[in-house]
Amino acid sequence: MALRGPKVWLWRWRRNPLRRRADAVEAWVVLGAWALTVLAGVLAGLTAAHSVEQGLARERVEWRPVEGRLAERAPGTSTGQDQRSVGEHVWAKARWTGADGSAHSGQVRVQAGSAAGTPVTVWTDPQGRMVTKPTTASEAQLRASLIGGLAGVSAAAVPFAGGRALRGRLERRRMDQWDAEWARFGPLWGRKTS
């Protein structure tokens, strides 16, 4: 078991006759790696979150609900209105008219057994193409936070891993230097001086 003394803060920067050049280099590498890790993580996370939130806000502004009609009877059989559950939704073909007057069609989720001509709500983009219902402001904020956090952690991993690799290489170099010095001075300790 190695004996260690009390932990001294910033010991690599203090004047000390036992401090080697390799200790100072390692200190700067660790400091630089941590600074880059924090900076890269924060910048990437904030940028990604802002970008996602702006995109989702643009969708909320541009996407509009349009009333469409089922083009055919939905597959399955319908049960009473009170007994329907979310699991009884099926895909059926619907048609709608875009803002520019062009006709569109696509698959929508409806209650099983719905008759042809049943009105359905279809969300469309400015070109009239079918899209999903846009996220609410709170959902967008949560999604942006999660994506920003993931992007920040991913970006921070690069300088962190680089700093660890560089520090490991410095450690191996220092151990090789110690081995060389030990090989040179170790045999002298065994000789008698009398």
XYZ file of C-alpha atoms in Angstrom:
194
model
C 0.000 0.000 0.000
C 1.396 3.383 -1.013
C 1.691 6.060 1.612
C 0.341 9.406 0.573
C 0.565 12.683 2.353
C -2.115 15.353 2.498
C -3.397 16.555 -0.869
C -1.840 19.892 -1.801
C -3.707 22.044 -4.295
C -1.828 23.309 -7.328
C 1.325 21.449 -6.298
C 2.533 21.197 -9.886
C 2.778 24.985 -10.161
C 4.528 25.601 -6.851
C 8.270 26.049 -6.596
C 9.777 22.821 -5.438
C 13.218 21.311 -6.029
C 11.597 17.922 -6.683
C 9.223 19.250 -9.335
C 10.250 18.072 -12.765
C 9.510 19.645 -16.110
C 7.193 16.706 -16.870
C 5.056 17.637 -13.830
C 4.558 21.168 -15.122
C 3.737 19.927 -18.636
C 1.220 17.464 -17.231
C -0.374 20.208 -15.154
C -0.874 22.392 -18.224
C -2.230 19.449 -20.224
C -4.770 18.650 -17.506
C -5.807 22.291 -17.187
C -6.127 22.723 -20.958
C -8.076 19.473 -21.360
C -10.552 20.429 -18.631
C -10.996 23.940 -20.015
C -11.600 22.593 -23.539
C -13.939 19.911 -22.193
C -16.118 22.423 -20.386
C -16.014 24.974 -23.194
C -16.789 22.454 -25.960
C -19.572 20.836 -23.952
C -21.299 24.081 -23.038
C -21.003 25.656 -26.489
C -22.136 22.531 -28.356
C -25.013 21.930 -25.936
C -26.304 25.493 -26.071
C -25.963 25.674 -29.852
C -27.783 22.387 -30.413
C -30.556 23.248 -27.943
C -31.068 26.677 -29.510
C -31.154 25.217 -33.019
C -33.681 22.516 -32.089
C -35.895 24.978 -30.229
C -35.873 27.399 -33.181
C -36.759 24.614 -35.623
C -39.642 23.412 -33.485
C -40.915 26.979 -33.019
C -40.822 27.468 -36.792
C -42.868 24.276 -37.199
C -45.473 25.534 -34.701
C -45.821 28.739 -36.734
C -45.836 27.204 -40.231
C -47.734 23.928 -39.793
C -51.509 24.199 -39.872
C -54.399 21.800 -39.259
C -56.569 21.147 -42.316
C -59.852 19.297 -42.406
C -59.743 16.265 -44.657
C -62.127 13.418 -45.415
C -61.609 9.674 -45.421
C -61.410 8.450 -49.010
C -62.478 4.926 -48.053
C -63.957 3.034 -45.154
C -61.375 2.345 -42.443
C -60.541 -1.333 -41.909
C -61.909 -3.112 -38.873
C -65.227 -2.869 -37.101
C -66.359 -0.051 -34.933
C -67.730 -0.567 -31.463
C -69.853 1.814 -29.440
C -68.485 5.353 -28.997
C -67.997 4.858 -25.239
C -65.980 1.642 -25.643
C -63.372 2.795 -28.171
C -59.784 2.798 -27.028
C -56.553 4.107 -28.470
C -55.640 0.570 -29.546
C -58.535 0.509 -32.026
C -56.991 3.106 -34.335
C -56.067 1.974 -37.839
C -54.462 3.549 -40.909
C -56.820 4.768 -43.642
C -56.505 6.914 -46.771
C -57.637 10.523 -46.461
C -57.850 13.425 -48.935
C -57.552 17.150 -48.286
C -57.092 20.390 -50.157
C -53.933 22.438 -49.569
C -53.867 26.197 -49.004
C -53.018 26.707 -52.687
C -56.074 24.657 -53.787
C -54.129 21.530 -54.779
C -55.497 18.092 -53.879
C -53.469 15.850 -51.559
C -53.903 12.393 -50.061
C -52.167 10.289 -47.433
C -52.565 7.761 -44.661
C -53.988 8.925 -41.303
C -54.815 7.169 -38.023
C -58.578 6.910 -37.446
C -60.992 4.829 -35.426
C -61.484 1.313 -36.787
C -64.525 1.028 -39.035
C -64.899 4.784 -39.701
C -67.043 5.430 -42.776
C -65.800 7.006 -45.996
C -66.251 10.780 -45.897
C -65.668 11.030 -42.134
C -63.905 14.331 -41.336
C -60.335 14.019 -40.023
C -57.766 16.599 -38.970
C -54.575 16.562 -41.036
C -51.545 18.706 -40.172
C -49.803 20.168 -43.216
C -46.715 22.230 -43.980
C -46.845 25.374 -46.189
C -46.594 23.188 -49.321
C -49.639 21.147 -48.279
C -47.671 17.980 -47.445
C -48.846 15.970 -44.456
C -46.736 16.305 -41.309
C -47.093 15.286 -37.685
C -48.766 17.537 -35.159
C -46.177 20.115 -34.024
C -44.810 19.946 -30.514
C -46.075 22.262 -27.806
C -43.733 24.890 -26.373
C -43.053 22.797 -23.257
C -42.430 19.635 -25.310
C -40.081 21.606 -27.568
C -38.170 22.926 -24.574
C -37.796 19.430 -23.129
C -36.689 17.990 -26.475
C -34.226 20.837 -27.025
C -32.793 20.359 -23.522
C -32.323 16.626 -24.015
C -30.737 17.004 -27.441
C -28.567 19.893 -26.195
C -27.411 17.815 -23.241
C -26.567 14.863 -25.461
C -24.714 17.084 -27.938
C -22.827 18.780 -25.089
C -21.717 15.498 -23.541
C -20.706 14.133 -26.941
C -18.689 17.239 -27.799
C -17.065 17.317 -24.348
C -15.972 13.694 -24.705
C -13.542 14.560 -27.517
C -11.180 16.920 -25.627
C -11.621 14.856 -22.456
C -10.507 11.657 -24.206
C -7.681 13.518 -25.965
C -6.459 14.940 -22.668
C -6.582 11.527 -20.997
C -4.651 9.968 -23.884
C -2.013 12.700 -23.805
C -1.705 12.462 -20.038
C -1.292 8.675 -20.286
C 1.451 9.129 -22.857
C 3.231 11.640 -20.596
C 2.897 9.193 -17.695
C 4.469 6.360 -19.748
C 7.303 8.663 -20.818
C 7.928 9.696 -17.212
C 7.977 6.036 -16.096
C 10.480 5.217 -18.871
C 12.690 8.082 -17.669
C 12.480 6.807 -14.090
C 13.412 3.309 -15.263
C 16.451 4.686 -17.082
C 17.567 6.676 -14.031
C 16.976 3.711 -11.720
C 19.039 1.482 -13.996
C 21.840 4.026 -13.804
C 21.797 4.787 -10.046
C 20.208 1.653 -8.546
C 23.387 -0.441 -8.633
C 25.283 2.330 -6.803
C 23.067 1.920 -3.738
C 24.165 -1.646 -3.218
C 27.905 -0.838 -3.004
C 29.623 -0.437 0.311
C 31.421 2.845 0.865
C 33.826 1.739 3.541
